[in-house]
Amino acid sequence: AQSVAQPEDQVNVAEGNPLTVKCTYSVSGNPYLFWYVQYPNRGLQFLLKYITGDNLVKGSYGFEAEFNKSQTSFHLKKPSALVSDSALYFCAAYNTDKLIFGTGTRLQVFP
Amino acid sequence: KAGVTQTPRYLIKTRGQQVTLSCSPISGHRSVSWYQQTPGQGLQFLFEYFSETQRNKGNFPGRFSGRQFSNSRSEMNVSTLELGDSALYLCASSSATTDLNEQFFGPGTRLTVL
């Protein structure tokens, strides 16, 4: 079965430190991968996507993600976290006309 | 461009009732997808409509149905509500000329079933 896994329910990081939110996928064929962010009482906002090409994808708000085919991973990263980055982050894979989402990781950035 | 709008934003119903949720996509977008978000199950795909036709469907019972109008607006209907239907229902639109276009999400409708 196609699936996306986010192994951490919550990630805590101090402001100014680098952050990583992990994602692994199990999708047949070439994966098309996405990261979305959800702020309280808001819908999901697109951050970035990987379709093909360079394994390092740059997205909105200084976020980037690294695609690793051998490890079937697509981890979200940011060199220096901000308190305003605190939100719920979803990894997703596109498969046969629908997005399959991970369960989400809550990122908490402390001042 | 205006974003995806969903109405109502909040809804309280009782078991056995039915409910209709509405979604207006971004102008020019012809694809509308619906998702259910719950703390336990996360985000689950309900169905997608493109040019008034259901193009894809998730694993939900027949109580969940939808439709899309010629102006691309979409409605989702849930009949015979159960307590477990309490969730945030998200709608997303895309231009969807290919499957790889990003989806733009609305703020959601929070449904509470008592």
Short mmCIF file of C-alpha atoms in Angstrom, two decimals:
data_model
loop_
_atom_site.label_atom_id
_atom_site.label_comp_id
_atom_site.label_asym_id
_atom_site.label_seq_id
_atom_site.Cartn_x
_atom_site.Cartn_y
_atom_site.Cartn_z
CA ALA A 1 0.00 0.00 0.00
CA GLN A 2 1.13 3.53 -0.72
CA SER A 3 1.98 5.44 2.41
CA VAL A 4 3.81 8.40 3.85
CA ALA A 5 5.33 8.27 7.31
CA GLN A 6 6.30 11.09 9.62
CA PRO A 7 7.94 9.30 12.54
CA GLU A 8 7.93 12.25 14.94
CA ASP A 9 4.69 13.61 16.36
CA GLN A 10 6.52 16.68 17.65
CA VAL A 11 9.86 18.35 17.08
CA ASN A 12 11.19 20.94 19.51
CA VAL A 13 13.97 23.31 18.55
CA ALA A 14 15.40 26.55 19.89
CA GLU A 15 15.10 29.69 17.80
CA GLY A 16 18.15 30.16 15.61
CA ASN A 17 19.01 26.48 15.54
CA PRO A 18 18.64 24.31 12.43
CA LEU A 19 15.54 22.17 12.20
CA THR A 20 14.69 18.91 10.46
CA VAL A 21 11.26 17.35 10.09
CA LYS A 22 11.46 13.79 8.84
CA CYS A 23 9.40 12.09 6.15
CA THR A 24 9.68 8.71 4.46
CA TYR A 25 7.48 7.39 1.70
CA SER A 26 6.40 4.16 0.12
CA VAL A 27 5.03 4.95 -3.33
CA SER A 28 5.32 2.97 -6.52
CA GLY A 29 7.00 4.56 -9.49
CA ASN A 30 8.62 7.95 -9.44
CA PRO A 31 7.48 9.82 -6.36
CA TYR A 32 6.12 13.31 -6.46
CA LEU A 33 6.55 14.72 -2.97
CA PHE A 34 5.21 17.76 -1.19
CA TRP A 35 5.43 19.61 2.09
CA TYR A 36 2.55 21.63 3.48
CA VAL A 37 2.25 23.69 6.66
CA GLN A 38 -0.87 24.31 8.70
CA TYR A 39 -1.25 27.16 11.15
CA PRO A 40 -4.02 27.13 13.78
CA ASN A 41 -7.51 27.57 12.32
CA ARG A 42 -6.08 27.77 8.83
CA GLY A 43 -5.97 25.49 5.83
CA LEU A 44 -2.81 23.92 4.53
CA GLN A 45 -0.25 26.10 2.79
CA PHE A 46 2.09 24.75 0.14
CA LEU A 47 5.80 24.93 1.02
CA LEU A 48 7.61 23.03 -1.70
CA LYS A 49 7.53 20.04 -4.01
CA TYR A 50 9.89 17.57 -5.62
CA ILE A 51 9.07 16.27 -9.08
CA THR A 52 12.42 15.56 -10.67
CA GLY A 53 15.89 17.01 -10.93
CA ASP A 54 18.03 18.40 -8.15
CA ASN A 55 17.63 16.45 -4.91
CA LEU A 56 17.65 19.65 -2.86
CA VAL A 57 14.44 21.59 -3.30
CA LYS A 58 14.03 25.14 -2.04
CA GLY A 59 10.66 26.43 -0.98
CA SER A 60 8.81 29.17 0.81
CA TYR A 61 9.88 30.91 4.05
CA GLY A 62 13.47 29.64 3.82
CA PHE A 63 12.53 25.96 3.96
CA GLU A 64 14.18 23.32 1.84
CA ALA A 65 13.85 19.58 1.51
CA GLU A 66 16.25 16.87 0.50
CA PHE A 67 15.07 13.98 -1.62
CA ASN A 68 16.96 10.73 -1.02
CA LYS A 69 15.85 7.93 -3.30
CA SER A 70 17.90 5.18 -1.67
CA GLN A 71 16.47 5.99 1.75
CA THR A 72 13.02 6.86 0.36
CA SER A 73 13.08 10.03 2.41
CA PHE A 74 12.12 13.65 1.88
CA HIS A 75 13.16 15.51 5.02
CA LEU A 76 12.21 19.15 5.52
CA LYS A 77 14.97 21.45 6.73
CA LYS A 78 15.66 25.04 7.65
CA PRO A 79 19.07 26.42 8.64
CA SER A 80 17.77 28.79 11.33
CA ALA A 81 14.38 28.29 12.98
CA LEU A 82 12.03 31.13 13.87
CA VAL A 83 9.36 31.14 16.57
CA SER A 84 6.87 31.92 13.80
CA ASP A 85 7.73 28.57 12.16
CA SER A 86 5.81 26.82 14.95
CA ALA A 87 3.00 24.96 13.18
CA LEU A 88 1.86 21.55 11.98
CA TYR A 89 3.80 20.19 9.01
CA PHE A 90 2.56 17.58 6.58
CA CYS A 91 4.51 15.56 4.08
CA ALA A 92 2.55 14.20 1.11
CA ALA A 93 3.10 12.02 -1.92
CA TYR A 94 1.12 12.22 -5.12
CA ASN A 95 -0.13 8.88 -6.36
CA THR A 96 -2.73 8.15 -9.04
CA ASP A 97 -4.66 11.39 -8.82
CA LYS A 98 -4.59 11.90 -5.09
CA LEU A 99 -2.33 13.18 -2.36
CA ILE A 100 -1.42 10.75 0.40
CA PHE A 101 -0.54 12.63 3.57
CA GLY A 102 1.60 11.72 6.52
CA THR A 103 0.11 12.09 9.98
CA GLY A 104 1.79 15.42 10.55
CA THR A 105 4.59 16.69 12.79
CA ARG A 106 4.07 19.55 15.18
CA LEU A 107 7.07 21.87 15.17
CA GLN A 108 7.58 23.93 18.29
CA VAL A 109 10.26 26.61 18.16
CA PHE A 110 11.20 28.06 21.55
CA PRO A 111 12.58 31.58 21.97
CA LYS B 1 -6.84 36.36 -6.87
CA ALA B 2 -9.18 35.34 -4.12
CA GLY B 3 -8.27 32.11 -2.38
CA VAL B 4 -10.33 29.00 -1.84
CA THR B 5 -13.38 29.73 0.27
CA GLN B 6 -15.39 27.29 2.31
CA THR B 7 -18.75 27.79 3.93
CA PRO B 8 -19.78 27.52 6.61
CA ARG B 9 -16.63 27.70 8.73
CA TYR B 10 -18.26 25.98 11.71
CA LEU B 11 -21.20 23.64 11.94
CA ILE B 12 -22.86 21.73 14.75
CA LYS B 13 -25.20 18.87 13.94
CA THR B 14 -26.71 15.91 15.76
CA ARG B 15 -26.45 12.24 14.93
CA GLY B 16 -28.66 11.13 12.09
CA GLN B 17 -28.84 14.54 10.46
CA GLN B 18 -27.30 15.39 7.13
CA VAL B 19 -25.01 18.25 6.22
CA THR B 20 -23.86 20.03 3.08
CA LEU B 21 -20.54 21.85 2.88
CA SER B 22 -19.61 24.24 0.12
CA CYS B 23 -16.31 25.06 -1.54
CA SER B 24 -15.52 27.79 -4.06
CA PRO B 25 -12.19 27.22 -5.81
CA ILE B 26 -9.75 29.80 -7.03
CA SER B 27 -10.99 31.39 -10.23
CA GLY B 28 -9.89 29.32 -13.20
CA HIS B 29 -9.25 26.17 -11.21
CA ARG B 30 -11.26 23.22 -12.43
CA SER B 31 -10.19 20.57 -9.94
CA VAL B 32 -11.60 20.41 -6.43
CA SER B 33 -10.55 17.83 -3.86
CA TRP B 34 -12.00 17.16 -0.43
CA TYR B 35 -10.15 15.90 2.64
CA GLN B 36 -11.17 14.94 6.15
CA GLN B 37 -8.79 15.87 8.96
CA THR B 38 -9.08 14.27 12.38
CA PRO B 39 -6.57 14.02 15.24
CA GLY B 40 -6.57 10.23 15.07
CA GLN B 41 -6.56 9.61 11.32
CA GLY B 42 -4.78 12.70 10.06
CA LEU B 43 -5.66 13.93 6.58
CA GLN B 44 -7.62 11.51 4.46
CA PHE B 45 -8.67 11.98 0.86
CA LEU B 46 -12.40 11.90 0.21
CA PHE B 47 -12.81 12.60 -3.49
CA GLU B 48 -11.80 14.83 -6.36
CA TYR B 49 -13.94 16.50 -8.99
CA PHE B 50 -12.78 17.84 -12.33
CA SER B 51 -15.12 19.49 -14.81
CA GLU B 52 -18.20 18.28 -12.93
CA THR B 53 -17.05 14.64 -12.92
CA GLN B 54 -15.77 12.67 -9.98
CA ARG B 55 -12.27 11.73 -11.04
CA ASN B 56 -11.07 9.90 -7.98
CA LYS B 57 -12.48 8.63 -4.71
CA GLY B 58 -11.04 7.65 -1.36
CA ASN B 59 -12.14 4.92 1.01
CA PHE B 60 -15.17 6.46 2.64
CA PRO B 61 -18.69 5.02 2.93
CA GLY B 62 -21.45 6.02 0.56
CA ARG B 63 -22.83 8.44 3.15
CA PHE B 64 -20.17 10.83 1.87
CA SER B 65 -20.97 12.25 -1.53
CA GLY B 66 -20.14 15.28 -3.55
CA ARG B 67 -20.77 17.15 -6.72
CA GLN B 68 -19.31 19.93 -8.78
CA PHE B 69 -21.16 22.61 -10.68
CA SER B 70 -20.38 24.16 -14.04
CA ASN B 71 -18.70 27.12 -12.32
CA SER B 72 -16.37 24.63 -10.54
CA ARG B 73 -17.92 25.24 -7.13
CA SER B 74 -18.26 22.02 -5.22
CA GLU B 75 -20.45 20.69 -2.47
CA MET B 76 -19.93 17.78 -0.16
CA ASN B 77 -22.81 16.03 1.54
CA VAL B 78 -22.74 13.69 4.51
CA SER B 79 -25.95 11.86 5.33
CA THR B 80 -26.93 10.08 8.53
CA LEU B 81 -24.20 11.76 10.54
CA GLU B 82 -22.22 9.76 13.09
CA LEU B 83 -20.17 11.01 16.01
CA GLY B 84 -17.03 9.92 14.18
CA ASP B 85 -17.77 12.33 11.35
CA SER B 86 -16.69 15.20 13.58
CA ALA B 87 -13.69 16.63 11.79
CA LEU B 88 -12.19 19.50 9.88
CA TYR B 89 -13.19 19.16 6.23
CA LEU B 90 -10.73 20.75 3.85
CA CYS B 91 -11.27 21.60 0.24
CA ALA B 92 -8.42 22.17 -2.20
CA SER B 93 -8.39 23.44 -5.74
CA SER B 94 -5.85 23.23 -8.51
CA SER B 95 -5.60 24.09 -12.15
CA ALA B 96 -4.89 20.39 -12.62
CA THR B 97 -3.99 20.40 -16.26
CA THR B 98 -1.53 17.81 -14.98
CA ASP B 99 -1.58 15.86 -11.75
CA LEU B 100 1.47 17.66 -10.49
CA ASN B 101 0.03 21.08 -9.89
CA GLU B 102 0.05 22.19 -6.33
CA GLN B 103 -3.22 22.25 -4.49
CA PHE B 104 -4.48 25.39 -2.76
CA PHE B 105 -6.41 24.69 0.41
CA GLY B 106 -9.30 26.54 1.94
CA PRO B 107 -9.55 27.26 5.68
CA GLY B 108 -11.84 24.29 6.24
CA THR B 109 -15.25 23.66 7.75
CA ARG B 110 -15.18 22.34 11.29
CA LEU B 111 -18.07 19.93 11.74
CA THR B 112 -19.09 18.83 15.21
CA VAL B 113 -21.59 16.00 15.54
CA LEU B 114 -23.32 15.72 18.92
#
